[in-house]
């Protein structure tokens, strides 16, 4: 099974009527796609009530990929707003319980920063993180090329398989140490995650640009590139193995259009989505 979605539901003008209210967007989004990434969980541990609300607003077959809080991946500079790492993980896991109870938690995504390179200390940290998350499905995305350097690539993949990490395969610009190559190899028996960051090589690195977040994901995949990835997704798909593909190239509003086109190219008709308003007449 291949499930296509986006990294968030708030800012996709091509999906929504101009007069839509913000609280109506998730339900409308879930009439197009069966899954979505919750990016807000990276910036703060979300209140339980938020997850309860999102569960109610989506159909039974809908699922969420939730980003790990930034303090859990080493993105925070300085102290974390918790008494300990143990408290941070405990509160995070408690916050996502409504998704687990509703069977709508697909996985938690641990996306590590560009300075998280391949060394013994970080390997041990990944082991500790996996242990702390228990039975919750967890995906692993690197941003430092050393993990897939020819001298470490096979050992990195073997480690992920042994520890039970879901591989977050990336399509992103190749611009030095702060990016990783596309490695089309699943590491988990049940799941593979694919994230499309675009190919804006000139905007990928910060390099003093105050608006770098706005330009980093400014990219629209062309038909040839989408067809290339159609083949890749079909290669990753195996019986009993679910592939989740999320488009993150939305600085210019391109993610939704690219994702909908990918659904068309794959010939998928998702069942159990929320009804679209236009379909009622």
C-alpha positions as CSV (number, residue, x, y, z in Angstrom):
1,X,0.0,0.0,0.0
2,X,1.2,3.5,-0.8
3,X,-0.3,6.5,1.0
4,X,0.4,10.0,-0.2
5,X,0.1,13.1,1.9
6,X,1.6,16.4,2.9
7,X,3.6,17.8,5.8
8,X,0.8,19.8,7.4
9,X,-2.7,20.8,6.4
10,X,-2.8,24.5,7.1
11,X,-1.3,26.2,4.0
12,X,-2.4,24.6,0.8
13,X,-4.5,27.1,-1.1
14,X,-5.2,24.8,-4.0
15,X,-7.1,22.4,-1.7
16,X,-9.4,24.9,0.0
17,X,-12.1,27.5,-1.0
18,X,-11.0,31.1,-0.3
19,X,-13.5,31.5,2.5
20,X,-12.6,28.4,4.5
21,X,-12.2,28.7,8.2
22,X,-8.9,27.4,9.8
23,X,-10.8,24.9,11.9
24,X,-12.4,23.4,8.7
25,X,-9.1,22.7,6.9
26,X,-8.1,19.4,8.4
27,X,-11.5,17.8,7.6
28,X,-11.3,19.2,4.0
29,X,-7.7,18.0,3.7
30,X,-8.8,14.5,4.8
31,X,-11.1,14.4,1.8
32,X,-8.1,14.4,-0.5
33,X,-5.4,12.5,1.4
34,X,-5.3,9.6,3.9
35,X,-2.4,10.8,6.0
36,X,-0.6,14.0,7.1
37,X,2.4,15.0,9.1
38,X,2.0,17.0,12.3
39,X,4.9,19.5,12.2
40,X,3.7,21.6,15.2
41,X,4.8,18.8,17.5
42,X,8.4,19.6,16.6
43,X,8.1,23.1,18.1
44,X,6.2,22.2,21.3
45,X,4.7,19.2,23.0
46,X,1.1,19.6,21.9
47,X,-1.8,19.4,24.5
48,X,-3.7,16.2,24.6
49,X,-6.8,18.2,23.6
50,X,-5.3,19.0,20.2
51,X,-4.8,15.4,19.3
52,X,-8.3,14.6,20.6
53,X,-9.7,17.3,18.3
54,X,-7.7,16.1,15.3
55,X,-8.9,12.5,15.8
56,X,-12.5,13.7,15.8
57,X,-12.0,15.8,12.7
58,X,-10.7,13.0,10.5
59,X,-12.3,9.7,9.2
60,X,-11.5,6.4,10.8
61,X,-9.0,5.3,8.2
62,X,-7.0,8.5,8.5
63,X,-3.5,8.5,10.1
64,X,-0.8,10.9,11.3
65,X,2.9,11.0,11.2
66,X,4.0,13.1,14.2
67,X,7.3,14.9,14.3
68,X,9.4,14.3,17.5
69,X,9.8,17.4,19.7
70,X,13.0,19.4,18.9
71,X,14.4,18.7,22.4
72,X,14.3,15.0,21.6
73,X,16.4,15.4,18.4
74,X,19.0,17.9,19.7
75,X,17.7,20.9,17.8
76,X,17.2,23.1,20.9
77,X,20.0,25.5,21.8
78,X,20.2,25.6,25.6
79,X,18.0,24.0,28.3
80,X,14.9,22.1,27.5
81,X,11.7,23.3,29.3
82,X,11.4,20.1,31.3
83,X,13.0,18.9,34.5
84,X,14.7,16.0,32.7
85,X,14.9,14.1,29.5
86,X,12.8,11.4,31.1
87,X,10.0,13.9,31.8
88,X,10.2,15.2,28.2
89,X,9.7,11.8,26.7
90,X,7.0,10.9,29.2
91,X,4.9,14.0,28.5
92,X,5.4,13.7,24.7
93,X,4.2,10.0,24.7
94,X,1.3,11.0,26.9
95,X,0.3,13.8,24.5
96,X,0.0,11.5,21.5
97,X,-2.0,8.8,23.3
98,X,-5.3,9.9,21.6
99,X,-3.8,9.0,18.3
100,X,-2.7,5.6,19.6
101,X,-6.1,4.8,21.1
102,X,-7.9,5.7,17.9
103,X,-5.4,3.7,15.8
104,X,-4.4,6.8,13.9
105,X,-0.7,7.1,14.9
106,X,1.3,5.9,11.9
107,X,4.7,6.7,13.3
108,X,6.8,9.4,15.1
109,X,9.4,11.0,12.9
110,X,12.8,11.7,14.4
111,X,14.5,14.1,12.0
112,X,18.0,14.9,13.2
113,X,19.8,18.2,12.5
114,X,22.7,18.7,10.0
115,X,25.3,18.6,12.7
116,X,24.2,15.2,14.0
117,X,26.9,13.2,12.3
118,X,27.9,9.5,12.3
119,X,29.9,8.8,15.5
120,X,29.7,6.4,18.4
121,X,28.1,8.9,20.8
122,X,25.2,9.6,18.4
123,X,24.8,5.9,17.7
124,X,24.4,5.3,21.4
125,X,21.9,8.2,21.6
126,X,19.8,6.6,18.9
127,X,19.7,3.3,20.8
128,X,18.6,5.2,24.0
129,X,16.0,7.1,22.0
130,X,14.5,3.9,20.5
131,X,14.4,2.3,24.0
132,X,12.6,5.4,25.4
133,X,9.9,5.2,22.7
134,X,9.1,1.6,23.5
135,X,6.7,0.0,21.1
136,X,5.7,3.2,19.3
137,X,6.7,3.0,15.6
138,X,9.6,5.5,15.0
139,X,11.1,6.8,11.7
140,X,14.6,8.0,11.4
141,X,15.8,10.8,9.1
142,X,19.3,12.0,8.9
143,X,20.6,15.4,7.6
144,X,24.3,14.7,7.7
145,X,25.8,12.9,4.7
146,X,28.3,10.9,6.9
147,X,25.6,8.3,7.8
148,X,25.5,7.3,4.1
149,X,29.1,7.7,3.3
150,X,30.3,4.6,1.5
151,X,32.3,3.6,4.5
152,X,29.3,3.8,6.8
153,X,26.2,3.2,4.6
154,X,25.8,-0.5,5.1
155,X,26.4,-0.3,8.8
156,X,23.9,2.5,9.1
157,X,21.2,0.5,7.4
158,X,22.0,-2.7,9.3
159,X,21.8,-0.7,12.6
160,X,18.4,0.7,11.6
161,X,17.2,-2.8,10.8
162,X,18.5,-4.3,14.0
163,X,17.0,-1.5,16.2
164,X,13.7,-1.4,14.4
165,X,13.9,2.1,12.9
166,X,11.7,3.0,9.9
167,X,13.8,4.5,7.2
168,X,12.8,8.1,6.2
169,X,14.0,8.2,2.6
170,X,14.5,11.7,1.3
171,X,14.5,13.5,-2.0
172,X,16.4,16.7,-1.4
173,X,19.1,18.9,-2.9
174,X,22.7,17.5,-2.8
175,X,24.6,20.4,-1.4
176,X,27.4,19.0,0.8
177,X,27.5,17.7,4.4
178,X,24.1,19.1,5.3
179,X,22.2,16.8,2.9
180,X,21.8,13.1,2.4
181,X,21.5,11.1,-0.8
182,X,18.4,9.1,-1.7
183,X,18.9,5.6,-0.4
184,X,16.1,3.4,-1.6
185,X,16.3,0.7,1.0
186,X,13.6,-0.1,3.6
187,X,14.9,-0.9,7.1
188,X,11.6,-2.0,8.7
189,X,9.4,-4.9,7.9
190,X,6.1,-3.0,7.9
191,X,6.8,0.6,7.0
192,X,8.9,3.0,4.9
193,X,8.6,6.8,4.9
194,X,9.5,9.0,1.9
195,X,9.7,12.8,2.3
196,X,9.9,15.1,-0.7
197,X,11.9,18.3,0.2
198,X,12.3,19.6,-3.3
199,X,15.5,20.1,-5.2
200,X,16.2,23.8,-4.6
201,X,20.0,23.4,-4.3
202,X,20.6,27.1,-4.1
203,X,18.2,27.7,-1.3
204,X,18.9,24.6,0.7
205,X,21.7,25.9,2.9
206,X,21.1,28.8,5.3
207,X,24.3,30.8,4.4
208,X,23.2,34.1,5.9
209,X,19.8,34.3,4.2
210,X,17.3,35.6,6.7
211,X,14.4,34.1,4.7
212,X,16.0,30.7,4.2
213,X,13.0,28.9,5.6
214,X,10.8,30.4,2.9
215,X,13.1,29.6,0.0
216,X,14.5,26.2,1.2
217,X,11.4,24.3,0.1
218,X,10.6,26.5,-2.9
219,X,10.4,23.8,-5.6
220,X,7.8,22.3,-8.0
221,X,8.5,18.7,-9.2
222,X,8.1,18.4,-12.9
223,X,6.4,15.4,-14.6
224,X,9.6,13.6,-15.4
225,X,10.7,13.8,-11.7
226,X,7.3,12.6,-10.5
227,X,7.4,9.7,-13.0
228,X,10.8,8.8,-11.7
229,X,9.5,8.7,-8.1
230,X,6.4,6.8,-9.2
231,X,8.7,3.9,-10.2
232,X,10.7,4.3,-6.9
233,X,7.5,4.1,-4.8
234,X,6.3,1.0,-6.6
235,X,9.7,-0.6,-6.1
236,X,9.5,0.1,-2.3
237,X,6.0,-1.2,-2.1
238,X,5.8,-4.9,-1.2
239,X,3.0,-7.2,0.0
240,X,2.3,-6.3,3.6
241,X,4.6,-3.3,3.5
242,X,3.2,0.2,3.7
243,X,4.9,3.2,2.0
244,X,4.0,6.7,3.2
245,X,5.1,9.5,0.9
246,X,4.8,13.1,2.2
247,X,5.4,16.2,0.1
248,X,7.2,19.0,1.9
249,X,8.0,21.4,-1.0
250,X,5.4,24.0,-0.1
251,X,7.2,27.3,0.1
252,X,5.5,28.2,-3.2
253,X,2.3,26.2,-2.6
254,X,3.5,23.3,-4.8
255,X,3.2,20.3,-2.5
256,X,-0.5,19.7,-2.8
257,X,-0.5,19.8,-6.6
258,X,2.5,17.5,-6.7
259,X,0.9,15.1,-4.3
260,X,-2.4,15.0,-6.1
261,X,-0.6,14.4,-9.4
262,X,1.4,11.5,-7.8
263,X,-1.9,9.9,-6.7
264,X,-3.1,10.1,-10.3
265,X,0.1,8.7,-11.7
266,X,-0.1,5.7,-9.3
267,X,-3.8,5.2,-10.2
268,X,-4.8,5.2,-6.5
269,X,-8.4,5.7,-5.4
270,X,-8.4,6.0,-1.6
271,X,-11.5,4.6,0.1
272,X,-12.9,5.9,3.4
273,X,-11.8,9.6,3.0
274,X,-14.0,12.4,4.3
275,X,-16.7,13.4,1.8
276,X,-15.9,16.5,-0.4
277,X,-18.5,19.3,-0.3
278,X,-18.8,19.3,-4.1
279,X,-19.6,15.6,-4.1
280,X,-22.8,16.3,-2.1
281,X,-24.6,17.9,-5.1
